[in-house]
Amino acid sequence: MRRIFFDHALLADGWARAVGFDIDGGVIRAAEKGALPDGRERIAGIALPGLPNLHSHAFQRLLRGRTEFITAGREYDDFWSWRELMYRTANALTPEGLYAASRQAFVEMALSGITTVGEFHYLHHQSDGTPYADVHELARQVV
């Protein structure tokens, strides 16, 4: 069992100072208010519960940085031009590409403190529109 200490933590009954957490197998087994670090691992910061992302389209991580600006000659770009790029990106994805994009999105979320994701997955066909032999192929890649 590992014990780590935080200066502050948001617990079920509110904010607490000097909190020690007992962690076993990546699971918090106990939290002790007023705990003293006694030379063990201390984190100067705040412990918060994992955060939820209630609406994710993991594959759209591939669009990051490609649509948030106005290009000369395209000053009238709007939702429809974004949608065109989004579908072009989606239609170019292979199962392996979707897996890689989803994995990257979920890793970035986890590193940011997001521990629960409501994924809205709507890619189901090959780029030419035909279904995969396994109709759940792309969903399995996201999972």
Short mmCIF file of N, CA, C and O in Angstrom, two decimals:
data_model
loop_
_atom_site.label_atom_id
_atom_site.label_comp_id
_atom_site.label_asym_id
_atom_site.label_seq_id
_atom_site.Cartn_x
_atom_site.Cartn_y
_atom_site.Cartn_z
N MET A 1 0.85 -1.18 0.00
CA MET A 1 0.00 0.00 0.00
C MET A 1 0.90 1.24 0.00
O MET A 1 1.90 1.28 0.66
N ARG A 2 0.48 2.21 -0.75
CA ARG A 2 1.22 3.47 -0.88
C ARG A 2 0.44 4.56 -0.15
O ARG A 2 -0.79 4.58 -0.20
N ARG A 3 1.14 5.48 0.49
CA ARG A 3 0.48 6.59 1.16
C ARG A 3 1.03 7.89 0.58
O ARG A 3 2.25 8.07 0.49
N ILE A 4 0.13 8.77 0.13
CA ILE A 4 0.54 10.08 -0.35
C ILE A 4 -0.25 11.15 0.41
O ILE A 4 -1.35 10.89 0.91
N PHE A 5 0.34 12.33 0.49
CA PHE A 5 -0.23 13.42 1.28
C PHE A 5 -0.43 14.65 0.41
O PHE A 5 0.43 14.97 -0.41
N PHE A 6 -1.54 15.32 0.62
CA PHE A 6 -1.85 16.57 -0.08
C PHE A 6 -2.09 17.67 0.94
O PHE A 6 -2.61 17.42 2.03
N ASP A 7 -1.73 18.89 0.58
CA ASP A 7 -2.00 20.04 1.44
C ASP A 7 -3.50 20.23 1.64
O ASP A 7 -3.96 20.56 2.73
N HIS A 8 -4.25 20.04 0.57
CA HIS A 8 -5.71 20.22 0.58
C HIS A 8 -6.35 19.14 -0.27
O HIS A 8 -5.77 18.69 -1.25
N ALA A 9 -7.58 18.76 0.08
CA ALA A 9 -8.31 17.78 -0.74
C ALA A 9 -9.80 18.05 -0.63
O ALA A 9 -10.30 18.45 0.43
N LEU A 10 -10.49 17.81 -1.71
CA LEU A 10 -11.95 17.90 -1.71
C LEU A 10 -12.48 16.49 -1.47
O LEU A 10 -12.37 15.62 -2.33
N LEU A 11 -13.02 16.28 -0.29
CA LEU A 11 -13.56 14.97 0.09
C LEU A 11 -15.08 14.99 0.01
O LEU A 11 -15.68 16.04 -0.23
N ALA A 12 -15.70 13.87 0.24
CA ALA A 12 -17.16 13.76 0.15
C ALA A 12 -17.86 14.75 1.09
O ALA A 12 -18.94 15.26 0.77
N ASP A 13 -17.27 15.05 2.24
CA ASP A 13 -17.91 15.97 3.19
C ASP A 13 -17.35 17.39 3.12
O ASP A 13 -17.58 18.20 4.00
N GLY A 14 -16.59 17.70 2.07
CA GLY A 14 -16.09 19.05 1.87
C GLY A 14 -14.58 19.14 1.85
O GLY A 14 -13.88 18.13 1.79
N TRP A 15 -14.06 20.37 1.92
CA TRP A 15 -12.62 20.61 1.86
C TRP A 15 -11.95 20.21 3.16
O TRP A 15 -12.49 20.40 4.24
N ALA A 16 -10.74 19.67 3.04
CA ALA A 16 -9.95 19.30 4.21
C ALA A 16 -8.50 19.66 3.96
O ALA A 16 -8.04 19.73 2.82
N ARG A 17 -7.78 19.93 5.05
CA ARG A 17 -6.34 20.22 4.98
C ARG A 17 -5.56 19.00 5.41
O ARG A 17 -6.03 18.20 6.21
N ALA A 18 -4.35 18.92 4.91
CA ALA A 18 -3.42 17.86 5.29
C ALA A 18 -4.09 16.49 5.25
O ALA A 18 -4.43 15.91 6.27
N VAL A 19 -4.28 16.00 4.04
CA VAL A 19 -4.99 14.72 3.86
C VAL A 19 -4.02 13.66 3.36
O VAL A 19 -3.26 13.88 2.42
N GLY A 20 -4.05 12.51 4.02
CA GLY A 20 -3.26 11.37 3.60
C GLY A 20 -4.16 10.35 2.93
O GLY A 20 -5.25 10.05 3.43
N PHE A 21 -3.74 9.84 1.78
CA PHE A 21 -4.52 8.84 1.05
C PHE A 21 -3.75 7.52 1.05
O PHE A 21 -2.55 7.49 0.71
N ASP A 22 -4.42 6.45 1.39
CA ASP A 22 -3.86 5.10 1.25
C ASP A 22 -4.34 4.56 -0.08
O ASP A 22 -5.54 4.47 -0.33
N ILE A 23 -3.38 4.19 -0.93
CA ILE A 23 -3.70 3.74 -2.28
C ILE A 23 -3.15 2.33 -2.47
O ILE A 23 -1.98 2.05 -2.18
N ASP A 24 -4.01 1.46 -2.97
CA ASP A 24 -3.62 0.07 -3.22
C ASP A 24 -4.16 -0.34 -4.58
O ASP A 24 -5.37 -0.26 -4.82
N GLY A 25 -3.27 -0.72 -5.47
CA GLY A 25 -3.69 -1.13 -6.80
C GLY A 25 -4.37 -0.03 -7.58
O GLY A 25 -5.27 -0.28 -8.38
N GLY A 26 -3.97 1.22 -7.35
CA GLY A 26 -4.56 2.35 -8.05
C GLY A 26 -5.91 2.79 -7.51
O GLY A 26 -6.56 3.66 -8.07
N VAL A 27 -6.33 2.20 -6.39
CA VAL A 27 -7.62 2.54 -5.78
C VAL A 27 -7.38 3.19 -4.42
O VAL A 27 -6.60 2.68 -3.61
N ILE A 28 -8.06 4.31 -4.17
CA ILE A 28 -7.98 4.95 -2.86
C ILE A 28 -8.75 4.09 -1.87
O ILE A 28 -9.95 3.88 -2.02
N ARG A 29 -8.05 3.59 -0.87
CA ARG A 29 -8.67 2.72 0.15
C ARG A 29 -9.09 3.49 1.39
O ARG A 29 -10.01 3.07 2.09
N ALA A 30 -8.40 4.61 1.68
CA ALA A 30 -8.73 5.41 2.86
C ALA A 30 -8.20 6.82 2.68
O ALA A 30 -7.22 7.05 1.97
N ALA A 31 -8.87 7.78 3.33
CA ALA A 31 -8.43 9.17 3.37
C ALA A 31 -8.46 9.61 4.82
O ALA A 31 -9.45 9.43 5.51
N GLU A 32 -7.34 10.19 5.28
CA GLU A 32 -7.23 10.61 6.67
C GLU A 32 -6.98 12.11 6.72
O GLU A 32 -5.99 12.61 6.18
N LYS A 33 -7.90 12.83 7.35
CA LYS A 33 -7.74 14.28 7.52
C LYS A 33 -6.71 14.54 8.61
O LYS A 33 -6.59 13.79 9.57
N GLY A 34 -5.97 15.64 8.45
CA GLY A 34 -4.99 16.03 9.45
C GLY A 34 -3.78 15.13 9.50
O GLY A 34 -3.05 15.09 10.50
N ALA A 35 -3.51 14.41 8.42
CA ALA A 35 -2.38 13.48 8.38
C ALA A 35 -1.07 14.24 8.20
O ALA A 35 -1.01 15.25 7.50
N LEU A 36 -0.02 13.77 8.83
CA LEU A 36 1.30 14.37 8.70
C LEU A 36 2.15 13.51 7.78
O LEU A 36 2.18 12.28 7.92
N PRO A 37 2.88 14.14 6.85
CA PRO A 37 3.64 13.38 5.85
C PRO A 37 4.70 12.43 6.42
O PRO A 37 5.03 11.46 5.79
N ASP A 38 5.23 12.67 7.57
CA ASP A 38 6.27 11.85 8.23
C ASP A 38 7.35 11.35 7.26
O ASP A 38 7.76 10.19 7.32
N GLY A 39 7.78 12.25 6.36
CA GLY A 39 8.87 11.92 5.45
C GLY A 39 8.47 11.13 4.23
O GLY A 39 9.29 10.85 3.37
N ARG A 40 7.21 10.72 4.13
CA ARG A 40 6.79 9.97 2.95
C ARG A 40 6.37 10.92 1.84
O ARG A 40 6.52 12.12 1.96
N GLU A 41 5.81 10.39 0.79
CA GLU A 41 5.49 11.17 -0.42
C GLU A 41 4.47 12.26 -0.12
O GLU A 41 3.35 12.00 0.30
N ARG A 42 4.88 13.52 -0.37
CA ARG A 42 4.00 14.67 -0.14
C ARG A 42 3.85 15.43 -1.44
O ARG A 42 4.84 15.67 -2.15
N ILE A 43 2.64 15.78 -1.77
CA ILE A 43 2.36 16.55 -2.97
C ILE A 43 1.84 17.91 -2.52
O ILE A 43 0.80 18.00 -1.86
N ALA A 44 2.59 18.97 -2.85
CA ALA A 44 2.17 20.32 -2.48
C ALA A 44 1.12 20.76 -3.48
O ALA A 44 1.42 21.26 -4.55
N GLY A 45 -0.12 20.50 -3.15
CA GLY A 45 -1.18 20.85 -4.08
C GLY A 45 -2.53 20.43 -3.55
O GLY A 45 -2.71 20.20 -2.36
N ILE A 46 -3.46 20.34 -4.46
CA ILE A 46 -4.85 20.05 -4.13
C ILE A 46 -5.26 18.75 -4.80
O ILE A 46 -5.02 18.55 -5.99
N ALA A 47 -5.90 17.87 -4.05
CA ALA A 47 -6.44 16.62 -4.60
C ALA A 47 -7.93 16.83 -4.89
O ALA A 47 -8.68 17.27 -4.02
N LEU A 48 -8.31 16.55 -6.11
CA LEU A 48 -9.72 16.64 -6.52
C LEU A 48 -10.18 15.28 -7.02
O LEU A 48 -9.38 14.51 -7.53
N PRO A 49 -11.48 15.03 -6.94
CA PRO A 49 -11.99 13.78 -7.55
C PRO A 49 -11.80 13.84 -9.07
O PRO A 49 -11.67 14.91 -9.64
N GLY A 50 -11.78 12.66 -9.69
CA GLY A 50 -11.70 12.61 -11.14
C GLY A 50 -12.89 13.33 -11.76
O GLY A 50 -14.00 13.31 -11.22
N LEU A 51 -12.65 13.99 -12.87
CA LEU A 51 -13.69 14.78 -13.52
C LEU A 51 -14.30 14.00 -14.69
O LEU A 51 -13.62 13.22 -15.35
N PRO A 52 -15.59 14.23 -14.98
CA PRO A 52 -16.21 13.58 -16.13
C PRO A 52 -16.18 14.47 -17.37
O PRO A 52 -16.27 15.68 -17.27
N ASN A 53 -16.01 13.86 -18.52
CA ASN A 53 -16.23 14.52 -19.80
C ASN A 53 -17.54 13.93 -20.30
O ASN A 53 -17.60 12.77 -20.66
N LEU A 54 -18.58 14.73 -20.30
CA LEU A 54 -19.92 14.21 -20.57
C LEU A 54 -20.27 14.15 -22.04
O LEU A 54 -21.34 13.65 -22.39
N HIS A 55 -19.40 14.65 -22.91
CA HIS A 55 -19.72 14.63 -24.34
C HIS A 55 -18.43 14.66 -25.14
O HIS A 55 -17.82 15.71 -25.32
N SER A 56 -18.01 13.51 -25.62
CA SER A 56 -16.76 13.41 -26.36
C SER A 56 -16.99 12.78 -27.73
O SER A 56 -17.83 11.90 -27.88
N HIS A 57 -16.25 13.26 -28.71
CA HIS A 57 -16.12 12.62 -30.02
C HIS A 57 -14.62 12.45 -30.20
O HIS A 57 -13.95 13.32 -30.75
N ALA A 58 -14.09 11.34 -29.71
CA ALA A 58 -12.64 11.16 -29.62
C ALA A 58 -11.92 11.38 -30.95
O ALA A 58 -10.85 11.99 -30.99
N PHE A 59 -12.50 10.92 -32.05
CA PHE A 59 -11.80 11.04 -33.34
C PHE A 59 -11.60 12.50 -33.73
O PHE A 59 -10.67 12.83 -34.48
N GLN A 60 -12.43 13.40 -33.21
CA GLN A 60 -12.30 14.81 -33.57
C GLN A 60 -11.05 15.45 -33.00
O GLN A 60 -10.69 16.56 -33.35
N ARG A 61 -10.32 14.69 -32.17
CA ARG A 61 -9.03 15.15 -31.70
C ARG A 61 -8.12 15.44 -32.90
O ARG A 61 -7.23 16.29 -32.85
N LEU A 62 -8.35 14.73 -34.00
CA LEU A 62 -7.55 14.92 -35.22
C LEU A 62 -7.76 16.30 -35.85
O LEU A 62 -6.96 16.74 -36.67
N LEU A 63 -8.83 16.98 -35.49
CA LEU A 63 -9.12 18.31 -36.05
C LEU A 63 -8.44 19.43 -35.27
O LEU A 63 -8.40 20.56 -35.75
N ARG A 64 -7.92 19.11 -34.10
CA ARG A 64 -7.35 20.15 -33.25
C ARG A 64 -6.30 20.95 -34.01
O ARG A 64 -5.39 20.41 -34.62
N GLY A 65 -6.45 22.25 -33.95
CA GLY A 65 -5.49 23.14 -34.60
C GLY A 65 -5.69 23.31 -36.09
O GLY A 65 -4.95 24.04 -36.73
N ARG A 66 -6.69 22.66 -36.65
CA ARG A 66 -6.89 22.74 -38.10
C ARG A 66 -8.10 23.60 -38.48
O ARG A 66 -8.31 23.86 -39.66
N THR A 67 -8.90 24.00 -37.51
CA THR A 67 -10.13 24.71 -37.85
C THR A 67 -10.36 25.97 -37.01
O THR A 67 -11.36 26.64 -37.18
N GLU A 68 -9.42 26.31 -36.13
CA GLU A 68 -9.65 27.41 -35.20
C GLU A 68 -9.08 28.74 -35.69
O GLU A 68 -8.69 29.58 -34.90
N PHE A 69 -9.00 28.93 -36.98
CA PHE A 69 -8.43 30.16 -37.51
C PHE A 69 -9.11 30.51 -38.83
O PHE A 69 -9.77 29.68 -39.43
N ILE A 70 -8.92 31.74 -39.25
CA ILE A 70 -9.49 32.20 -40.52
C ILE A 70 -8.34 32.35 -41.51
O ILE A 70 -7.34 33.00 -41.23
N THR A 71 -8.51 31.75 -42.66
CA THR A 71 -7.49 31.77 -43.71
C THR A 71 -7.85 32.84 -44.74
O THR A 71 -9.02 33.00 -45.06
N ALA A 72 -6.85 33.51 -45.26
CA ALA A 72 -7.09 34.51 -46.30
C ALA A 72 -7.85 33.86 -47.45
O ALA A 72 -7.52 32.77 -47.90
N GLY A 73 -8.88 34.53 -47.89
CA GLY A 73 -9.72 34.00 -48.96
C GLY A 73 -10.83 33.09 -48.46
O GLY A 73 -11.69 32.66 -49.23
N ARG A 74 -10.81 32.78 -47.16
CA ARG A 74 -11.85 31.92 -46.58
C ARG A 74 -12.42 32.58 -45.32
O ARG A 74 -12.68 31.91 -44.33
N GLU A 75 -12.58 33.90 -45.38
CA GLU A 75 -13.05 34.65 -44.22
C GLU A 75 -14.48 34.28 -43.82
O GLU A 75 -14.92 34.59 -42.72
N TYR A 76 -15.18 33.60 -44.70
CA TYR A 76 -16.57 33.27 -44.41
C TYR A 76 -16.73 31.82 -43.95
O TYR A 76 -17.83 31.28 -43.96
N ASP A 77 -15.63 31.17 -43.57
CA ASP A 77 -15.75 29.82 -43.03
C ASP A 77 -16.68 29.84 -41.82
O ASP A 77 -16.71 30.80 -41.05
N ASP A 78 -17.44 28.80 -41.69
CA ASP A 78 -18.42 28.72 -40.61
C ASP A 78 -18.60 27.26 -40.20
O ASP A 78 -17.76 26.42 -40.50
N PHE A 79 -19.69 26.96 -39.55
CA PHE A 79 -19.97 25.59 -39.12
C PHE A 79 -19.91 24.63 -40.31
O PHE A 79 -19.39 23.53 -40.19
N TRP A 80 -20.42 25.06 -41.44
CA TRP A 80 -20.51 24.15 -42.59
C TRP A 80 -19.13 23.82 -43.14
O TRP A 80 -18.88 22.69 -43.57
N SER A 81 -18.22 24.78 -43.14
CA SER A 81 -16.86 24.47 -43.59
C SER A 81 -16.15 23.58 -42.57
O SER A 81 -15.39 22.68 -42.94
N TRP A 82 -16.43 23.80 -41.28
CA TRP A 82 -15.88 22.91 -40.25
C TRP A 82 -16.43 21.49 -40.44
O TRP A 82 -15.69 20.52 -40.38
N ARG A 83 -17.73 21.41 -40.69
CA ARG A 83 -18.38 20.10 -40.87
C ARG A 83 -17.78 19.36 -42.07
O ARG A 83 -17.57 18.15 -42.02
N GLU A 84 -17.50 20.09 -43.14
CA GLU A 84 -16.90 19.49 -44.32
C GLU A 84 -15.54 18.87 -43.97
O GLU A 84 -15.24 17.73 -44.34
N LEU A 85 -14.71 19.59 -43.24
CA LEU A 85 -13.41 19.07 -42.83
C LEU A 85 -13.57 17.89 -41.88
O LEU A 85 -12.85 16.90 -41.97
N MET A 86 -14.54 17.97 -40.98
CA MET A 86 -14.76 16.90 -40.02
C MET A 86 -15.14 15.61 -40.75
O MET A 86 -14.59 14.54 -40.47
N TYR A 87 -16.05 15.68 -41.72
CA TYR A 87 -16.44 14.48 -42.45
C TYR A 87 -15.32 13.97 -43.36
O TYR A 87 -15.15 12.77 -43.53
N ARG A 88 -14.54 14.87 -43.92
CA ARG A 88 -13.40 14.45 -44.72
C ARG A 88 -12.42 13.67 -43.84
O ARG A 88 -11.89 12.63 -44.24
N THR A 89 -12.19 14.17 -42.63
CA THR A 89 -11.30 13.48 -41.69
C THR A 89 -11.89 12.13 -41.30
O THR A 89 -11.20 11.10 -41.31
N ALA A 90 -13.18 12.10 -40.97
CA ALA A 90 -13.83 10.85 -40.57
C ALA A 90 -13.78 9.82 -41.68
O ALA A 90 -13.51 8.63 -41.43
N ASN A 91 -14.03 10.23 -42.90
CA ASN A 91 -14.06 9.29 -44.03
C ASN A 91 -12.67 8.75 -44.38
O ASN A 91 -12.57 7.72 -45.05
N ALA A 92 -11.63 9.41 -43.95
CA ALA A 92 -10.28 8.94 -44.24
C ALA A 92 -9.76 7.97 -43.18
O ALA A 92 -8.70 7.37 -43.35
N LEU A 93 -10.51 7.81 -42.10
CA LEU A 93 -10.03 6.96 -41.00
C LEU A 93 -10.16 5.48 -41.29
O LEU A 93 -11.21 5.01 -41.73
N THR A 94 -9.11 4.76 -41.02
CA THR A 94 -9.15 3.30 -41.01
C THR A 94 -9.42 2.87 -39.57
O THR A 94 -9.32 3.69 -38.65
N PRO A 95 -9.75 1.62 -39.34
CA PRO A 95 -9.91 1.17 -37.95
C PRO A 95 -8.65 1.45 -37.12
O PRO A 95 -8.75 1.90 -35.97
N GLU A 96 -7.47 1.24 -37.69
CA GLU A 96 -6.23 1.50 -36.96
C GLU A 96 -6.06 2.99 -36.66
O GLU A 96 -5.60 3.36 -35.58
N GLY A 97 -6.42 3.83 -37.61
CA GLY A 97 -6.34 5.27 -37.39
C GLY A 97 -7.31 5.75 -36.33
O GLY A 97 -6.98 6.62 -35.52
N LEU A 98 -8.51 5.16 -36.32
CA LEU A 98 -9.50 5.53 -35.31
C LEU A 98 -9.02 5.09 -33.93
O LEU A 98 -9.17 5.82 -32.95
N TYR A 99 -8.43 3.91 -33.85
CA TYR A 99 -7.88 3.44 -32.58
C TYR A 99 -6.82 4.42 -32.07
O TYR A 99 -6.84 4.83 -30.91
N ALA A 100 -5.89 4.81 -32.93
CA ALA A 100 -4.80 5.70 -32.53
C ALA A 100 -5.33 7.06 -32.08
O ALA A 100 -4.90 7.60 -31.06
N ALA A 101 -6.29 7.62 -32.84
CA ALA A 101 -6.86 8.92 -32.48
C ALA A 101 -7.61 8.84 -31.15
O ALA A 101 -7.49 9.72 -30.29
N SER A 102 -8.39 7.78 -30.97
CA SER A 102 -9.16 7.62 -29.74
C SER A 102 -8.23 7.42 -28.55
O SER A 102 -8.44 8.02 -27.49
N ARG A 103 -7.23 6.59 -28.73
CA ARG A 103 -6.28 6.35 -27.64
C ARG A 103 -5.61 7.65 -27.22
O ARG A 103 -5.48 7.94 -26.03
N GLN A 104 -5.18 8.43 -28.19
CA GLN A 104 -4.54 9.71 -27.87
C GLN A 104 -5.50 10.64 -27.13
O GLN A 104 -5.12 11.26 -26.14
N ALA A 105 -6.73 10.72 -27.58
CA ALA A 105 -7.71 11.58 -26.92
C ALA A 105 -7.95 11.14 -25.48
O ALA A 105 -7.98 11.95 -24.56
N PHE A 106 -8.09 9.83 -25.27
CA PHE A 106 -8.37 9.32 -23.92
C PHE A 106 -7.16 9.46 -23.00
O PHE A 106 -7.31 9.75 -21.81
N VAL A 107 -5.95 9.28 -23.54
CA VAL A 107 -4.75 9.48 -22.73
C VAL A 107 -4.65 10.94 -22.29
O VAL A 107 -4.39 11.24 -21.13
N GLU A 108 -4.89 11.86 -23.22
CA GLU A 108 -4.83 13.29 -22.88
C GLU A 108 -5.89 13.64 -21.84
O GLU A 108 -5.62 14.43 -20.93
N MET A 109 -7.08 13.06 -21.96
CA MET A 109 -8.11 13.32 -20.95
C MET A 109 -7.67 12.79 -19.59
O MET A 109 -7.80 13.49 -18.58
N ALA A 110 -7.14 11.57 -19.55
CA ALA A 110 -6.71 10.99 -18.27
C ALA A 110 -5.62 11.84 -17.63
O ALA A 110 -5.65 12.09 -16.42
N LEU A 111 -4.68 12.30 -18.43
CA LEU A 111 -3.60 13.14 -17.90
C LEU A 111 -4.11 14.49 -17.40
O LEU A 111 -3.45 15.15 -16.60
N SER A 112 -5.29 14.89 -17.86
CA SER A 112 -5.89 16.15 -17.43
C SER A 112 -6.84 15.97 -16.25
O SER A 112 -7.49 16.91 -15.84
N GLY A 113 -6.97 14.74 -15.76
CA GLY A 113 -7.83 14.49 -14.60
C GLY A 113 -9.21 14.00 -14.93
O GLY A 113 -10.06 13.87 -14.05
N ILE A 114 -9.47 13.72 -16.20
CA ILE A 114 -10.78 13.19 -16.59
C ILE A 114 -10.74 11.68 -16.43
O ILE A 114 -9.89 11.01 -17.00
N THR A 115 -11.65 11.15 -15.62
CA THR A 115 -11.65 9.72 -15.32
C THR A 115 -12.87 8.99 -15.86
O THR A 115 -12.94 7.77 -15.79
N THR A 116 -13.84 9.73 -16.39
CA THR A 116 -15.05 9.14 -16.95
C THR A 116 -15.39 9.88 -18.24
O THR A 116 -15.34 11.10 -18.27
N VAL A 117 -15.71 9.12 -19.30
CA VAL A 117 -16.00 9.75 -20.59
C VAL A 117 -17.33 9.23 -21.13
O VAL A 117 -17.56 8.03 -21.17
N GLY A 118 -18.19 10.15 -21.53
CA GLY A 118 -19.39 9.82 -22.28
C GLY A 118 -19.05 10.00 -23.75
O GLY A 118 -19.02 11.12 -24.26
N GLU A 119 -18.73 8.89 -24.42
CA GLU A 119 -18.28 8.97 -25.82
C GLU A 119 -19.47 8.86 -26.75
O GLU A 119 -20.28 7.93 -26.64
N PHE A 120 -19.58 9.80 -27.68
CA PHE A 120 -20.63 9.79 -28.69
C PHE A 120 -19.99 9.35 -30.00
O PHE A 120 -19.40 10.14 -30.72
N HIS A 121 -20.10 8.08 -30.26
CA HIS A 121 -19.44 7.48 -31.42
C HIS A 121 -20.46 7.32 -32.55
O HIS A 121 -21.52 6.74 -32.35
N TYR A 122 -20.13 7.83 -33.72
CA TYR A 122 -21.08 7.72 -34.84
C TYR A 122 -20.42 7.35 -36.15
O TYR A 122 -20.99 7.55 -37.22
N LEU A 123 -19.23 6.77 -36.09
CA LEU A 123 -18.57 6.29 -37.30
C LEU A 123 -18.83 4.80 -37.41
O LEU A 123 -18.53 4.05 -36.49
N HIS A 124 -19.38 4.35 -38.55
CA HIS A 124 -19.77 2.95 -38.65
C HIS A 124 -19.42 2.28 -39.98
O HIS A 124 -19.62 1.09 -40.12
N HIS A 125 -18.95 3.04 -40.97
CA HIS A 125 -18.74 2.48 -42.30
C HIS A 125 -17.34 2.74 -42.81
O HIS A 125 -16.64 3.61 -42.31
N GLN A 126 -16.97 2.01 -43.85
CA GLN A 126 -15.72 2.27 -44.53
C GLN A 126 -15.84 3.58 -45.31
O GLN A 126 -16.93 4.11 -45.48
N SER A 127 -14.71 4.09 -45.78
CA SER A 127 -14.73 5.40 -46.43
C SER A 127 -15.61 5.44 -47.67
O SER A 127 -16.12 6.49 -48.04
N ASP A 128 -15.86 4.29 -48.31
CA ASP A 128 -16.75 4.29 -49.49
C ASP A 128 -18.22 4.09 -49.11
O ASP A 128 -19.08 3.98 -49.98
N GLY A 129 -18.49 4.05 -47.81
CA GLY A 129 -19.88 3.92 -47.35
C GLY A 129 -20.34 2.50 -47.07
O GLY A 129 -21.41 2.31 -46.51
N THR A 130 -19.56 1.51 -47.45
CA THR A 130 -19.98 0.13 -47.19
C THR A 130 -19.68 -0.23 -45.74
O THR A 130 -18.69 0.22 -45.16
N PRO A 131 -20.55 -1.05 -45.14
CA PRO A 131 -20.31 -1.45 -43.75
C PRO A 131 -19.16 -2.43 -43.64
O PRO A 131 -18.84 -3.14 -44.60
N TYR A 132 -18.52 -2.45 -42.49
CA TYR A 132 -17.49 -3.46 -42.22
C TYR A 132 -18.17 -4.80 -42.01
O TYR A 132 -19.35 -4.87 -41.65
N ALA A 133 -17.43 -5.88 -42.23
CA ALA A 133 -17.98 -7.23 -42.00
C ALA A 133 -18.48 -7.35 -40.56
O ALA A 133 -19.54 -7.92 -40.31
N ASP A 134 -17.73 -6.79 -39.64
CA ASP A 134 -18.17 -6.70 -38.24
C ASP A 134 -18.75 -5.30 -38.07
O ASP A 134 -18.02 -4.31 -38.08
N VAL A 135 -20.06 -5.21 -37.93
CA VAL A 135 -20.71 -3.88 -37.86
C VAL A 135 -20.23 -3.06 -36.67
O VAL A 135 -20.42 -1.85 -36.64
N HIS A 136 -19.58 -3.70 -35.71
CA HIS A 136 -19.09 -2.99 -34.52
C HIS A 136 -17.59 -2.73 -34.58
O HIS A 136 -16.99 -2.32 -33.58
N GLU A 137 -16.98 -2.93 -35.74
CA GLU A 137 -15.53 -2.76 -35.89
C GLU A 137 -15.02 -1.43 -35.35
O GLU A 137 -14.09 -1.39 -34.55
N LEU A 138 -15.62 -0.34 -35.78
CA LEU A 138 -15.11 0.97 -35.37
C LEU A 138 -15.43 1.26 -33.90
O LEU A 138 -14.61 1.87 -33.21
N ALA A 139 -16.56 0.81 -33.42
CA ALA A 139 -16.87 0.98 -32.00
C ALA A 139 -15.85 0.24 -31.15
O ALA A 139 -15.40 0.74 -30.10
N ARG A 140 -15.46 -0.95 -31.58
CA ARG A 140 -14.45 -1.72 -30.82
C ARG A 140 -13.12 -0.97 -30.80
O ARG A 140 -12.40 -1.03 -29.80
N GLN A 141 -12.79 -0.30 -31.88
CA GLN A 141 -11.53 0.45 -31.91
C GLN A 141 -11.55 1.63 -30.93
O GLN A 141 -10.55 1.93 -30.29
N VAL A 142 -12.70 2.28 -30.81
CA VAL A 142 -12.83 3.38 -29.87
C VAL A 142 -12.73 2.85 -28.43
O VAL A 142 -12.03 3.42 -27.60
N VAL A 143 -13.41 1.76 -28.16
CA VAL A 143 -13.38 1.18 -26.80
C VAL A 143 -11.97 0.72 -26.49
O VAL A 143 -11.46 0.90 -25.42
#
